[in-house]
Amino acid sequence: MVIVEDDPMVSLLDRTYTEKDARFQVVQTFQNGQAALEWLSVNPADLVILDVYMPLLTGHELLRELRSRQISVDAIMVTAANDPGTVDALLKMGVVDYLVKPFTCDRFQQALETFCRHRAAVTGEAVSQGALDRLFSPVDAAPEHGTPKGLQESTLERVRACLRAAPAEGVASETLSKQTNLSVVTVRRYVNYLVERGEASSTVNYDTGGRPCRLYRALP
């Protein structure tokens, strides 16, 4: 993650709140948009925490330049700029979230969580409707009528527990089968349901030296 903020106190606050989440690491901080642009032009980054009002190059100008250069980085705005024109323009540029100063730690963490949901939704071979529902309507994404017919809540919870305990890269259905004492076919039914709900994600590991393996992991 990169922080672009000209106020040293706010920059420190951004870093402090970020480092509460072990999934993130601040690799650079900048006090103006021009320096950030030069660095991001040659260094990859997943996310930038971005102010609007800055010297040399505003946050809006920086984001527009990054998009024009096709530099793939997500942005969370943390700024005092709350006039409708600025907010609308930045939302149309695809910012992940928009925080108006002053902000709380909980709201900042919520923005990081939104970014993680976004990344998880677009990971894998195809994006499921459940993942998109979780991304755009996280409160309403869960089914209204409980566990679907043919799935047991107790078994579902066993699978959830194994996914939560899995390493960061994920776990194969064969491993889940051994951990839960369920058949591989049954495990796949349950994990596919969790993927559809947006509670889990699936990726394909091609570095097995043989046949590619699908890995599953729990989403936060």
Coordinates of C-alpha atoms in Angstrom, one line a residue:
M1 CA 0.0 0.0 0.0
V2 CA 1.0 3.6 -0.7
I3 CA -0.1 6.6 1.3
V4 CA -0.3 10.0 -0.5
E5 CA -1.1 12.7 2.1
D6 CA 0.5 16.1 2.6
D7 CA -0.5 16.4 6.3
P8 CA 2.1 14.4 8.3
M9 CA -0.4 13.8 11.2
V10 CA -3.0 12.4 8.9
S11 CA -0.4 10.3 7.1
L12 CA 0.7 8.8 10.4
L13 CA -2.9 8.1 11.3
D14 CA -3.4 6.4 7.9
R15 CA -0.3 4.2 8.6
T16 CA -1.3 3.4 12.1
Y17 CA -4.8 2.3 11.2
T18 CA -3.5 0.3 8.2
E19 CA -1.0 -1.6 10.3
K20 CA -3.8 -2.8 12.5
D21 CA -4.6 -5.1 9.7
A22 CA -2.0 -7.8 9.0
R23 CA -3.1 -8.2 5.4
F24 CA -1.6 -4.8 4.5
Q25 CA 1.9 -3.3 4.5
V26 CA 2.7 0.4 3.8
V27 CA 5.6 0.4 1.4
Q28 CA 5.9 4.2 0.7
T29 CA 4.4 7.5 1.8
F30 CA 4.4 10.7 -0.2
Q31 CA 3.5 14.3 0.6
N32 CA 2.6 15.4 -3.0
G33 CA 1.0 13.8 -6.0
Q34 CA 3.9 14.3 -8.4
A35 CA 6.3 12.2 -6.3
A36 CA 3.7 9.5 -5.9
L37 CA 3.1 9.4 -9.7
E38 CA 6.8 9.1 -10.4
W39 CA 7.2 6.2 -8.0
L40 CA 4.0 4.4 -9.0
S41 CA 5.0 4.7 -12.7
V42 CA 7.9 2.2 -12.0
N43 CA 6.8 0.3 -8.9
P44 CA 3.7 -1.9 -8.6
A45 CA 1.2 -1.3 -5.8
D46 CA -2.2 -2.8 -5.0
L47 CA -3.7 0.2 -3.2
V48 CA -3.2 3.9 -2.6
I49 CA -4.7 5.9 0.2
L50 CA -5.1 9.3 -1.4
D51 CA -5.9 12.8 -0.4
V52 CA -7.3 15.4 -2.9
Y53 CA -5.8 18.7 -1.8
M54 CA -2.0 18.4 -2.3
P55 CA 0.8 20.4 -3.8
L56 CA 2.2 19.9 -7.3
L57 CA -0.4 17.4 -8.3
T58 CA -3.8 17.0 -6.6
G59 CA -5.2 13.6 -5.8
H60 CA -7.8 13.9 -8.5
E61 CA -5.1 14.8 -11.1
L62 CA -2.9 11.9 -9.8
L63 CA -5.7 9.4 -10.2
R64 CA -6.6 10.7 -13.6
E65 CA -2.9 10.4 -14.7
L66 CA -2.6 6.9 -13.3
R67 CA -5.7 5.8 -15.2
S68 CA -4.5 7.4 -18.5
R69 CA -1.2 5.5 -18.2
Q70 CA -3.1 2.3 -17.4
I71 CA -1.4 1.9 -14.1
S72 CA -3.4 -0.7 -12.3
V73 CA -3.8 0.4 -8.7
D74 CA -7.0 0.8 -6.5
A75 CA -7.6 3.9 -4.6
I76 CA -9.3 4.8 -1.3
M77 CA -9.9 8.6 -0.9
V78 CA -9.3 10.0 2.5
T79 CA -9.9 13.7 2.2
A80 CA -11.7 16.8 3.3
A81 CA -13.0 17.3 -0.2
N82 CA -16.7 16.7 0.0
D83 CA -18.2 19.0 -2.6
P84 CA -20.6 17.1 -4.9
G85 CA -18.5 17.7 -8.1
T86 CA -15.3 16.3 -6.6
V87 CA -17.0 13.4 -5.0
D88 CA -18.9 12.5 -8.2
A89 CA -15.8 12.8 -10.4
L90 CA -13.7 10.6 -8.2
L91 CA -16.5 7.9 -7.8
K92 CA -16.7 7.8 -11.6
M93 CA -13.0 7.1 -11.7
G94 CA -13.6 3.9 -9.8
V95 CA -12.4 4.6 -6.3
V96 CA -13.0 1.7 -3.9
D97 CA -14.2 3.9 -1.1
Y98 CA -14.4 7.6 0.0
L99 CA -13.7 8.8 3.5
V100 CA -14.3 12.4 4.5
K101 CA -12.0 13.8 7.2
P102 CA -12.3 13.5 10.2
F103 CA -12.8 9.7 10.1
T104 CA -12.8 6.9 12.6
C105 CA -10.6 3.9 12.8
D106 CA -13.6 1.6 12.3
R107 CA -14.6 3.5 9.2
F108 CA -11.0 3.2 7.9
Q109 CA -11.0 -0.5 8.6
Q110 CA -14.3 -0.8 6.8
A111 CA -12.7 0.8 3.7
L112 CA -9.9 -1.7 3.8
E113 CA -12.4 -4.5 4.1
T114 CA -14.3 -3.2 1.0
F115 CA -11.0 -3.3 -0.9
C116 CA -10.4 -6.9 0.2
R117 CA -13.9 -7.9 -0.9
H118 CA -13.3 -6.3 -4.2
R119 CA -10.1 -8.2 -4.8
A120 CA -11.6 -11.5 -3.7
A121 CA -14.6 -11.1 -6.0
V122 CA -12.4 -10.8 -9.1
T123 CA -10.0 -13.6 -8.1
G124 CA -10.2 -16.9 -10.0
E125 CA -11.5 -18.0 -13.4
A126 CA -15.0 -16.5 -13.1
V127 CA -16.8 -14.1 -10.8
S128 CA -19.8 -15.7 -9.1
Q129 CA -23.0 -13.8 -8.5
G130 CA -22.7 -14.5 -4.8
A131 CA -19.3 -12.7 -4.7
L132 CA -20.8 -9.8 -6.6
D133 CA -23.7 -9.6 -4.2
R134 CA -21.3 -9.6 -1.3
L135 CA -19.3 -6.8 -2.9
F136 CA -22.2 -4.5 -3.8
S137 CA -24.7 -5.5 -1.1
P138 CA -22.7 -7.0 1.8
V139 CA -25.5 -6.7 4.3
D140 CA -28.1 -8.4 2.1
A141 CA -25.9 -11.0 0.5
A142 CA -26.8 -13.9 2.8
P143 CA -29.8 -16.1 1.9
E144 CA -33.0 -15.4 3.7
H145 CA -34.1 -18.9 4.2
G146 CA -31.1 -20.6 5.9
T147 CA -29.1 -23.5 4.6
P148 CA -30.4 -24.9 1.2
K149 CA -32.0 -28.3 1.0
G150 CA -29.5 -31.1 1.0
L151 CA -26.9 -29.2 3.1
Q152 CA -26.6 -29.6 6.8
E153 CA -25.8 -26.6 8.9
S154 CA -23.5 -28.6 11.2
T155 CA -21.5 -29.9 8.3
L156 CA -21.4 -26.5 6.7
E157 CA -19.9 -25.1 9.9
R158 CA -17.2 -27.9 9.9
V159 CA -16.2 -26.9 6.4
R160 CA -16.2 -23.2 7.4
A161 CA -13.9 -24.0 10.4
C162 CA -11.4 -25.8 8.1
L163 CA -11.4 -23.0 5.6
R164 CA -10.8 -20.4 8.4
A165 CA -7.8 -22.5 9.6
A166 CA -6.4 -23.0 6.1
P167 CA -3.1 -21.3 5.0
A168 CA -3.3 -18.0 3.1
E169 CA -2.8 -19.7 -0.3
G170 CA -5.9 -21.9 0.4
V171 CA -6.7 -25.6 0.7
A172 CA -7.6 -28.3 -1.8
S173 CA -10.9 -30.2 -1.6
E174 CA -9.0 -33.4 -1.1
T175 CA -7.4 -32.0 2.1
L176 CA -10.8 -30.7 3.3
S177 CA -12.2 -34.2 2.7
K178 CA -9.6 -35.7 5.1
Q179 CA -10.1 -33.0 7.7
T180 CA -13.9 -33.3 7.7
N181 CA -14.2 -37.0 7.0
L182 CA -16.5 -36.2 4.1
S183 CA -16.2 -37.4 0.5
V184 CA -14.5 -35.1 -2.0
V185 CA -17.8 -34.7 -3.9
T186 CA -19.6 -33.7 -0.7
V187 CA -16.9 -31.2 0.2
R188 CA -17.1 -29.6 -3.2
R189 CA -20.8 -29.1 -2.8
Y190 CA -20.3 -27.3 0.4
V191 CA -17.4 -25.1 -0.6
N192 CA -19.1 -24.2 -3.9
Y193 CA -22.1 -23.1 -1.9
L194 CA -19.8 -20.9 0.3
V195 CA -18.2 -19.5 -2.8
E196 CA -21.6 -18.6 -4.2
R197 CA -22.5 -16.9 -0.9
G198 CA -19.3 -14.9 -1.0
E199 CA -17.9 -16.5 2.2
A200 CA -15.1 -18.3 0.3
S201 CA -13.0 -17.9 -2.8
S202 CA -11.5 -20.4 -5.2
T203 CA -8.3 -20.1 -7.2
V204 CA -6.4 -22.5 -9.5
N205 CA -2.9 -23.4 -8.6
Y206 CA -0.8 -24.1 -11.7
D207 CA 2.5 -24.5 -9.8
T208 CA 1.8 -28.1 -8.8
G209 CA 4.2 -29.7 -11.3
G210 CA 1.3 -31.7 -12.7
R211 CA -2.4 -31.3 -13.0
P212 CA -3.6 -27.8 -11.8
C213 CA -5.3 -27.9 -8.4
R214 CA -8.2 -25.7 -7.2
L215 CA -7.7 -24.1 -3.8
Y216 CA -10.3 -22.7 -1.5
R217 CA -10.0 -20.1 1.3
A218 CA -12.3 -18.3 3.6
L219 CA -13.0 -14.6 3.0
P220 CA -12.9 -12.1 5.9

